[in-house]
């Protein structure tokens, strides 16, 4: 049996289960929009778009599940997909009514953001990784459940994360003013301002990233991100909640402090989301000279290499220039890739999202235990 999902008989039942669960989550969003959908994301998509996407998901879930059952392929997954899709239909499906405009609430979960991000990420990257894989890695690889939980948590709690990040940066931004610089920044053309924002944010991120690797109390949190033995589009989601809030606060701080416009900050946020997935993706494509201009998979994969010569290298997430300036740039010229990924001593990071979130607060491990 092939190790790739798209080559064997697991595809149809897995697709049915995946789409059935997402369809049910979407229907729940229709029923409880104030509680389960994020205000910021509701402004991006329309009701008609959401209902059309739900209809496609339901039809595909029923079709794939029926095919799997008729072919006797992983019936448990197939019945889960058909069952969750059936529940979604019984709860109203695409016909769930809205009672007027969605009211704003102080806090809501971003279940809609999770559904959209997971659906389109899987739709794009699973076929890409199938066609251009650096090495064969099954979609349901070891640890995928843990990474899926991280993906769920980071998207569903997006508003909580935003509140924490805004709270942590607003005091500094409100008390320290540099009006001359802020006016100059606002007068810049959008493209120039965006490129400057990318450089400054990546510099802040890289400096913090180096601290994660060199300061023990921070490394305990960051080691979670490095613990996955395989890299793909989903693996980049494995980030401790404390690290998520701290990194986003530090990266956002210079952009708000210098007065970049909301459109520039939003554009940068989109870039972060895309490049974080791309950098971890299992794509063995050679990009030539672009690997020295933009952080692409091979560059970041070497940062995750289970190799003592690379655990302190390639901190940038956007621009290799940042690492060149910091003296942490390292990329083999022969086009080679790492043989293994993860912390050097895997037993130092526990298995599972709950244990990984608790572990940094316990014990007194030293760097030698992690990296020697």
Tab-separated table of C-alpha atoms in Angstrom:
chain	number	residue	atom	x	y	z
A	1	UNK	CA	0.000	0.000	0.000
A	2	UNK	CA	1.325	3.459	-0.899
A	3	UNK	CA	2.337	5.817	1.855
A	4	UNK	CA	0.548	8.672	0.118
A	5	UNK	CA	-3.107	9.258	0.859
A	6	UNK	CA	-4.041	10.107	-2.717
A	7	UNK	CA	-2.680	6.774	-4.000
A	8	UNK	CA	-4.668	4.334	-1.925
A	9	UNK	CA	-8.164	3.528	-0.867
A	10	UNK	CA	-8.164	5.808	2.186
A	11	UNK	CA	-8.815	8.919	0.093
A	12	UNK	CA	-12.609	8.680	-0.371
A	13	UNK	CA	-13.524	7.811	3.247
A	14	UNK	CA	-11.063	10.363	4.644
A	15	UNK	CA	-12.405	13.067	2.320
A	16	UNK	CA	-15.970	12.231	3.361
A	17	UNK	CA	-15.089	12.406	7.063
A	18	UNK	CA	-13.143	15.637	6.622
A	19	UNK	CA	-15.903	17.382	4.658
A	20	UNK	CA	-18.686	16.014	6.845
A	21	UNK	CA	-17.114	17.363	10.026
A	22	UNK	CA	-16.399	20.760	8.440
A	23	UNK	CA	-19.968	20.915	7.105
A	24	UNK	CA	-21.380	20.263	10.565
A	25	UNK	CA	-19.102	22.952	12.019
A	26	UNK	CA	-20.331	25.373	9.350
A	27	UNK	CA	-23.979	24.695	10.179
A	28	UNK	CA	-23.221	25.344	13.851
A	29	UNK	CA	-21.724	28.684	12.785
A	30	UNK	CA	-25.008	29.494	11.021
A	31	UNK	CA	-26.972	28.670	14.175
A	32	UNK	CA	-24.726	30.552	16.616
A	33	UNK	CA	-22.954	33.289	14.609
A	34	UNK	CA	-22.453	35.607	17.583
A	35	UNK	CA	-20.718	32.890	19.556
A	36	UNK	CA	-18.853	30.904	16.896
A	37	UNK	CA	-17.819	33.387	14.204
A	38	UNK	CA	-15.267	36.174	14.344
A	39	UNK	CA	-16.383	39.724	13.627
A	40	UNK	CA	-13.245	40.520	11.603
A	41	UNK	CA	-13.652	37.504	9.329
A	42	UNK	CA	-17.389	38.029	8.780
A	43	UNK	CA	-16.458	41.247	6.992
A	44	UNK	CA	-14.359	39.270	4.495
A	45	UNK	CA	-16.831	36.690	3.188
A	46	UNK	CA	-20.531	36.876	2.291
A	47	UNK	CA	-23.472	34.785	3.436
A	48	UNK	CA	-24.002	33.498	-0.108
A	49	UNK	CA	-20.370	32.393	-0.319
A	50	UNK	CA	-20.654	30.485	2.974
A	51	UNK	CA	-23.887	28.760	1.943
A	52	UNK	CA	-22.468	27.786	-1.463
A	53	UNK	CA	-19.321	26.395	0.117
A	54	UNK	CA	-21.461	24.417	2.588
A	55	UNK	CA	-23.546	22.974	-0.246
A	56	UNK	CA	-20.397	21.824	-2.058
A	57	UNK	CA	-19.014	20.304	1.148
A	58	UNK	CA	-22.215	18.410	1.923
A	59	UNK	CA	-22.554	17.039	-1.615
A	60	UNK	CA	-18.901	15.956	-1.695
A	61	UNK	CA	-19.139	14.354	1.760
A	62	UNK	CA	-22.177	12.275	0.766
A	63	UNK	CA	-20.669	11.319	-2.610
A	64	UNK	CA	-17.236	10.316	-1.250
A	65	UNK	CA	-18.782	8.467	1.693
A	66	UNK	CA	-21.173	6.526	-0.545
A	67	UNK	CA	-18.342	5.551	-2.890
A	68	UNK	CA	-16.243	4.371	0.052
A	69	UNK	CA	-19.080	2.277	1.505
A	70	UNK	CA	-19.849	0.655	-1.852
A	71	UNK	CA	-16.178	-0.192	-2.286
A	72	UNK	CA	-15.863	-1.405	1.317
A	73	UNK	CA	-13.148	1.167	2.057
A	74	UNK	CA	-12.650	2.167	5.705
A	75	UNK	CA	-16.338	2.134	6.505
A	76	UNK	CA	-15.868	3.728	9.910
A	77	UNK	CA	-14.455	6.900	8.347
A	78	UNK	CA	-17.042	6.799	5.563
A	79	UNK	CA	-19.968	6.426	7.961
A	80	UNK	CA	-18.546	9.221	10.125
A	81	UNK	CA	-18.476	11.500	7.091
A	82	UNK	CA	-21.969	10.580	5.918
A	83	UNK	CA	-23.296	10.694	9.498
A	84	UNK	CA	-21.918	14.159	10.307
A	85	UNK	CA	-23.133	15.461	6.936
A	86	UNK	CA	-26.594	13.997	7.683
A	87	UNK	CA	-26.667	15.702	11.077
A	88	UNK	CA	-25.689	18.959	9.354
A	89	UNK	CA	-28.632	18.589	6.966
A	90	UNK	CA	-31.041	17.717	9.780
A	91	UNK	CA	-29.936	20.843	11.616
A	92	UNK	CA	-30.950	22.927	8.624
A	93	UNK	CA	-28.029	22.627	6.222
A	94	UNK	CA	-27.829	25.528	3.807
A	95	UNK	CA	-31.317	26.711	4.772
A	96	UNK	CA	-30.541	27.812	8.340
A	97	UNK	CA	-32.194	31.259	8.631
A	98	UNK	CA	-30.591	34.359	10.062
A	99	UNK	CA	-32.626	36.585	12.398
A	100	UNK	CA	-31.313	39.926	11.246
A	101	UNK	CA	-27.697	41.189	11.339
A	102	UNK	CA	-25.202	39.332	13.504
A	103	UNK	CA	-24.740	41.178	16.771
A	104	UNK	CA	-21.270	42.109	17.947
A	105	UNK	CA	-20.204	40.439	21.186
A	106	UNK	CA	-17.211	41.155	23.445
A	107	UNK	CA	-15.730	37.783	22.562
A	108	UNK	CA	-16.486	34.976	20.135
A	109	UNK	CA	-14.786	31.841	18.866
A	110	UNK	CA	-13.389	31.744	15.337
A	111	UNK	CA	-14.905	28.443	14.220
A	112	UNK	CA	-15.619	29.979	10.809
A	113	UNK	CA	-11.935	30.910	10.464
A	114	UNK	CA	-10.947	27.334	11.338
A	115	UNK	CA	-13.329	25.862	8.734
A	116	UNK	CA	-12.224	28.178	5.927
A	117	UNK	CA	-8.517	27.959	6.701
A	118	UNK	CA	-8.491	24.172	7.013
A	119	UNK	CA	-10.629	23.609	3.916
A	120	UNK	CA	-8.592	25.818	1.581
A	121	UNK	CA	-5.204	24.861	3.064
A	122	UNK	CA	-5.960	21.175	2.596
A	123	UNK	CA	-7.418	21.814	-0.865
A	124	UNK	CA	-4.211	23.537	-1.990
A	125	UNK	CA	-1.394	21.846	-0.116
A	126	UNK	CA	-2.392	18.176	-0.013
A	127	UNK	CA	-2.337	17.923	-3.846
A	128	UNK	CA	0.831	20.048	-4.025
A	129	UNK	CA	2.630	17.857	-1.505
A	130	UNK	CA	1.430	14.783	-3.377
A	131	UNK	CA	2.860	16.077	-6.656
A	132	UNK	CA	6.076	17.729	-5.428
A	133	UNK	CA	6.892	15.961	-2.147
A	134	UNK	CA	10.464	16.269	-0.919
A	135	UNK	CA	9.959	12.748	0.463
A	136	UNK	CA	6.864	10.523	0.753
A	137	UNK	CA	4.938	11.419	3.908
A	138	UNK	CA	1.378	10.134	4.435
A	139	UNK	CA	-1.264	12.755	5.132
A	140	UNK	CA	-2.135	10.851	8.301
A	141	UNK	CA	1.484	10.727	9.442
A	142	UNK	CA	2.469	10.168	13.081
A	143	UNK	CA	1.574	13.280	15.058
A	144	UNK	CA	-1.048	14.615	12.653
A	145	UNK	CA	-3.729	14.596	15.351
A	146	UNK	CA	-1.568	16.766	17.606
A	147	UNK	CA	-0.878	19.244	14.816
A	148	UNK	CA	-4.563	19.290	13.834
A	149	UNK	CA	-5.418	20.176	17.444
A	150	UNK	CA	-2.913	23.039	17.329
A	151	UNK	CA	-4.432	24.209	14.030
A	152	UNK	CA	-7.886	24.105	15.608
A	153	UNK	CA	-6.810	25.942	18.751
A	154	UNK	CA	-4.927	28.737	16.980
A	155	UNK	CA	-7.827	29.457	14.626
A	156	UNK	CA	-10.765	29.041	16.994
A	157	UNK	CA	-9.060	31.215	19.620
A	158	UNK	CA	-8.007	33.851	17.089
A	159	UNK	CA	-10.001	36.616	18.791
A	160	UNK	CA	-8.614	35.777	22.234
A	161	UNK	CA	-5.103	35.849	20.784
A	162	UNK	CA	-5.852	39.195	19.137
A	163	UNK	CA	-7.138	40.619	22.427
A	164	UNK	CA	-4.028	39.468	24.302
A	165	UNK	CA	-1.700	40.784	21.598
A	166	UNK	CA	-3.490	44.136	21.416
A	167	UNK	CA	-3.442	44.492	25.193
A	168	UNK	CA	0.271	43.694	25.390
A	169	UNK	CA	1.223	46.233	22.712
A	170	UNK	CA	-1.259	49.068	23.237
A	171	UNK	CA	0.401	50.442	26.384
A	172	UNK	CA	3.786	50.874	24.695
A	173	UNK	CA	2.278	52.260	21.506
A	174	UNK	CA	0.084	54.744	23.375
A	175	UNK	CA	2.834	56.065	25.670
A	176	UNK	CA	5.698	56.384	23.166
A	177	UNK	CA	5.121	58.659	20.184
A	178	UNK	CA	7.397	59.394	17.232
A	179	UNK	CA	5.109	61.670	15.181
A	180	UNK	CA	7.720	62.681	12.596
A	181	UNK	CA	8.506	59.070	11.734
A	182	UNK	CA	4.825	58.084	11.782
A	183	UNK	CA	3.933	60.823	9.300
A	184	UNK	CA	6.814	59.761	7.035
A	185	UNK	CA	5.666	56.116	7.176
A	186	UNK	CA	2.067	57.032	6.334
A	187	UNK	CA	3.248	59.069	3.322
A	188	UNK	CA	5.100	56.123	1.792
A	189	UNK	CA	3.561	54.344	-1.216
A	190	UNK	CA	1.773	51.156	-0.181
A	191	UNK	CA	4.294	48.775	-1.781
A	192	UNK	CA	7.277	50.556	-0.206
A	193	UNK	CA	5.576	50.655	3.202
A	194	UNK	CA	4.667	46.968	2.932
A	195	UNK	CA	8.235	45.918	2.078
A	196	UNK	CA	9.598	48.035	4.942
A	197	UNK	CA	7.046	46.470	7.314
A	198	UNK	CA	8.083	42.974	6.225
A	199	UNK	CA	11.753	43.788	6.868
A	200	UNK	CA	11.161	45.345	10.301
A	201	UNK	CA	8.722	42.657	11.436
A	202	UNK	CA	11.014	39.872	10.277
A	203	UNK	CA	13.960	41.489	12.054
A	204	UNK	CA	11.971	41.654	15.301
A	205	UNK	CA	10.789	38.069	14.825
A	206	UNK	CA	14.302	36.790	14.077
A	207	UNK	CA	15.808	38.457	17.152
A	208	UNK	CA	13.082	36.941	19.322
A	209	UNK	CA	13.516	33.612	17.540
A	210	UNK	CA	17.208	33.603	18.427
A	211	UNK	CA	16.239	34.296	22.039
A	212	UNK	CA	13.910	31.278	21.912
A	213	UNK	CA	16.904	29.125	21.015
A	214	UNK	CA	19.398	30.624	23.453
A	215	UNK	CA	17.380	31.421	26.592
A	216	UNK	CA	16.376	28.277	28.413
A	217	UNK	CA	13.024	29.463	29.784
A	218	UNK	CA	11.951	30.475	26.277
A	219	UNK	CA	13.359	27.360	24.616
A	220	UNK	CA	11.077	25.160	26.723
A	221	UNK	CA	8.116	26.729	24.911
A	222	UNK	CA	9.771	26.859	21.488
A	223	UNK	CA	10.956	23.232	21.682
A	224	UNK	CA	7.311	22.238	21.160
A	225	UNK	CA	7.426	23.749	17.665
A	226	UNK	CA	10.597	21.808	16.876
A	227	UNK	CA	9.319	18.495	18.200
A	228	UNK	CA	7.586	17.237	15.039
A	229	UNK	CA	9.633	14.485	13.323
A	230	UNK	CA	8.023	15.338	9.961
A	231	UNK	CA	7.356	18.641	8.243
A	232	UNK	CA	4.379	19.401	6.061
A	233	UNK	CA	1.764	22.135	5.636
A	234	UNK	CA	0.119	21.202	8.951
A	235	UNK	CA	3.279	20.862	11.071
A	236	UNK	CA	3.844	24.604	11.287
A	237	UNK	CA	0.722	24.887	13.447
A	238	UNK	CA	2.478	23.166	16.357
A	239	UNK	CA	3.210	26.257	18.454
A	240	UNK	CA	2.727	26.651	22.201
A	241	UNK	CA	0.012	29.185	23.052
A	242	UNK	CA	2.453	31.288	25.109
A	243	UNK	CA	4.835	31.472	22.153
A	244	UNK	CA	1.996	32.428	19.799
A	245	UNK	CA	0.978	35.415	21.918
A	246	UNK	CA	4.559	36.517	22.641
A	247	UNK	CA	5.713	36.275	19.023
A	248	UNK	CA	2.721	38.104	17.583
A	249	UNK	CA	3.078	40.852	20.196
A	250	UNK	CA	6.779	41.403	19.520
A	251	UNK	CA	6.317	41.309	15.743
A	252	UNK	CA	3.329	43.664	15.775
A	253	UNK	CA	4.947	46.146	18.154
A	254	UNK	CA	7.312	47.908	15.685
A	255	UNK	CA	4.572	48.111	13.049
A	256	UNK	CA	2.137	49.831	15.423
A	257	UNK	CA	4.850	51.903	17.088
A	258	UNK	CA	6.021	53.344	13.758
A	259	UNK	CA	2.476	54.007	12.588
A	260	UNK	CA	2.061	51.714	9.605
A	261	UNK	CA	-1.449	51.907	8.168
A	262	UNK	CA	-4.071	49.273	8.910
A	263	UNK	CA	-3.977	48.108	5.280
A	264	UNK	CA	-0.229	47.480	5.477
A	265	UNK	CA	-0.537	45.618	8.786
A	266	UNK	CA	-3.407	43.507	7.411
A	267	UNK	CA	-1.427	42.716	4.254
A	268	UNK	CA	1.505	41.635	6.398
A	269	UNK	CA	-0.791	39.412	8.471
A	270	UNK	CA	-1.923	37.677	5.274
A	271	UNK	CA	1.711	37.169	4.219
A	272	UNK	CA	2.578	35.640	7.611
A	273	UNK	CA	-0.256	33.134	7.337
A	274	UNK	CA	0.702	32.067	3.828
A	275	UNK	CA	4.451	31.918	4.288
A	276	UNK	CA	4.252	30.062	7.601
A	277	UNK	CA	2.421	27.234	5.803
A	278	UNK	CA	4.663	27.320	2.726
A	279	UNK	CA	7.905	27.326	4.737
A	280	UNK	CA	6.971	24.101	6.541
A	281	UNK	CA	5.384	22.395	3.526
A	282	UNK	CA	6.742	19.116	2.202
A	283	UNK	CA	7.646	20.599	-1.189
A	284	UNK	CA	10.934	19.454	-2.714
A	285	UNK	CA	10.976	22.138	-5.391
A	286	UNK	CA	14.259	23.891	-6.201
A	287	UNK	CA	13.757	27.640	-6.506
A	288	UNK	CA	17.313	28.558	-7.480
A	289	UNK	CA	18.418	32.086	-6.565
A	290	UNK	CA	15.007	32.803	-4.985
A	291	UNK	CA	16.084	30.691	-1.996
A	292	UNK	CA	18.486	33.532	-1.136
A	293	UNK	CA	15.806	36.214	-1.449
A	294	UNK	CA	12.729	34.644	0.170
A	295	UNK	CA	12.362	32.032	2.895
A	296	UNK	CA	11.138	28.916	1.079
A	297	UNK	CA	10.741	25.296	2.258
A	298	UNK	CA	14.355	24.109	1.971
A	299	UNK	CA	15.614	27.152	3.881
A	300	UNK	CA	13.263	26.705	6.810
A	301	UNK	CA	13.501	22.915	6.771
A	302	UNK	CA	17.196	23.262	7.608
A	303	UNK	CA	16.194	25.342	10.631
A	304	UNK	CA	14.141	22.340	11.779
A	305	UNK	CA	16.914	19.847	10.968
A	306	UNK	CA	17.782	17.344	13.673
A	307	UNK	CA	21.399	18.348	13.256
A	308	UNK	CA	23.577	20.125	15.811
A	309	UNK	CA	25.057	22.453	13.168
A	310	UNK	CA	21.657	23.937	12.321
A	311	UNK	CA	19.757	24.319	15.586
A	312	UNK	CA	21.067	27.922	15.821
A	313	UNK	CA	20.615	28.921	12.157
A	314	UNK	CA	18.044	30.362	9.717
A	315	UNK	CA	15.821	32.335	12.084
A	316	UNK	CA	14.100	34.507	9.479
A	317	UNK	CA	10.603	33.604	8.329
A	318	UNK	CA	10.467	35.966	5.324
A	319	UNK	CA	13.890	37.263	4.264
A	320	UNK	CA	17.210	35.344	4.333
A	321	UNK	CA	18.829	38.795	4.314
A	322	UNK	CA	17.921	39.051	7.994
A	323	UNK	CA	19.993	35.967	8.814
A	324	UNK	CA	22.844	37.256	6.657
A	325	UNK	CA	22.876	40.452	8.722
A	326	UNK	CA	22.661	38.476	11.989
A	327	UNK	CA	25.355	35.984	10.985
A	328	UNK	CA	22.947	33.037	11.267
A	329	UNK	CA	22.536	32.229	7.567
A	330	UNK	CA	23.379	28.646	6.593
A	331	UNK	CA	22.145	26.833	3.486
A	332	UNK	CA	23.949	23.970	1.707
A	333	UNK	CA	24.932	24.961	-1.827
A	334	UNK	CA	24.498	21.423	-3.123
A	335	UNK	CA	20.708	21.601	-2.813
A	336	UNK	CA	20.569	18.931	-0.097
A	337	UNK	CA	17.764	18.587	2.451
A	338	UNK	CA	17.813	17.461	6.099
A	339	UNK	CA	17.609	13.726	6.752
A	340	UNK	CA	15.732	14.134	10.052
A	341	UNK	CA	13.666	16.786	11.816
A	342	UNK	CA	12.995	17.568	15.461
A	343	UNK	CA	14.845	18.309	18.707
A	344	UNK	CA	18.005	16.263	19.105
A	345	UNK	CA	16.610	14.373	22.088
A	346	UNK	CA	12.982	13.707	21.250
A	347	UNK	CA	12.109	12.344	24.658
A	348	UNK	CA	12.551	15.833	26.144
A	349	UNK	CA	9.246	16.957	24.563
A	350	UNK	CA	6.154	14.926	25.517
A	351	UNK	CA	3.533	13.681	23.077
A	352	UNK	CA	0.130	15.392	22.767
A	353	UNK	CA	-1.051	18.993	22.904
A	354	UNK	CA	-2.038	18.990	26.591
A	355	UNK	CA	1.233	17.491	27.817
A	356	UNK	CA	3.208	19.821	25.557
A	357	UNK	CA	1.423	22.859	26.959
A	358	UNK	CA	2.070	21.832	30.547
A	359	UNK	CA	5.668	20.636	30.135
A	360	UNK	CA	7.381	24.071	29.820
A	361	UNK	CA	6.104	24.994	33.281
A	362	UNK	CA	7.526	21.834	34.857
A	363	UNK	CA	11.005	20.486	35.423
A	364	UNK	CA	14.428	22.082	35.140
A	365	UNK	CA	15.917	20.653	31.960
A	366	UNK	CA	19.160	22.160	30.679
A	367	UNK	CA	20.202	22.938	27.127
A	368	UNK	CA	22.421	19.860	27.117
A	369	UNK	CA	19.354	17.654	27.581
A	370	UNK	CA	17.703	19.224	24.554
A	371	UNK	CA	20.510	19.787	22.066
A	372	UNK	CA	23.432	17.533	22.890
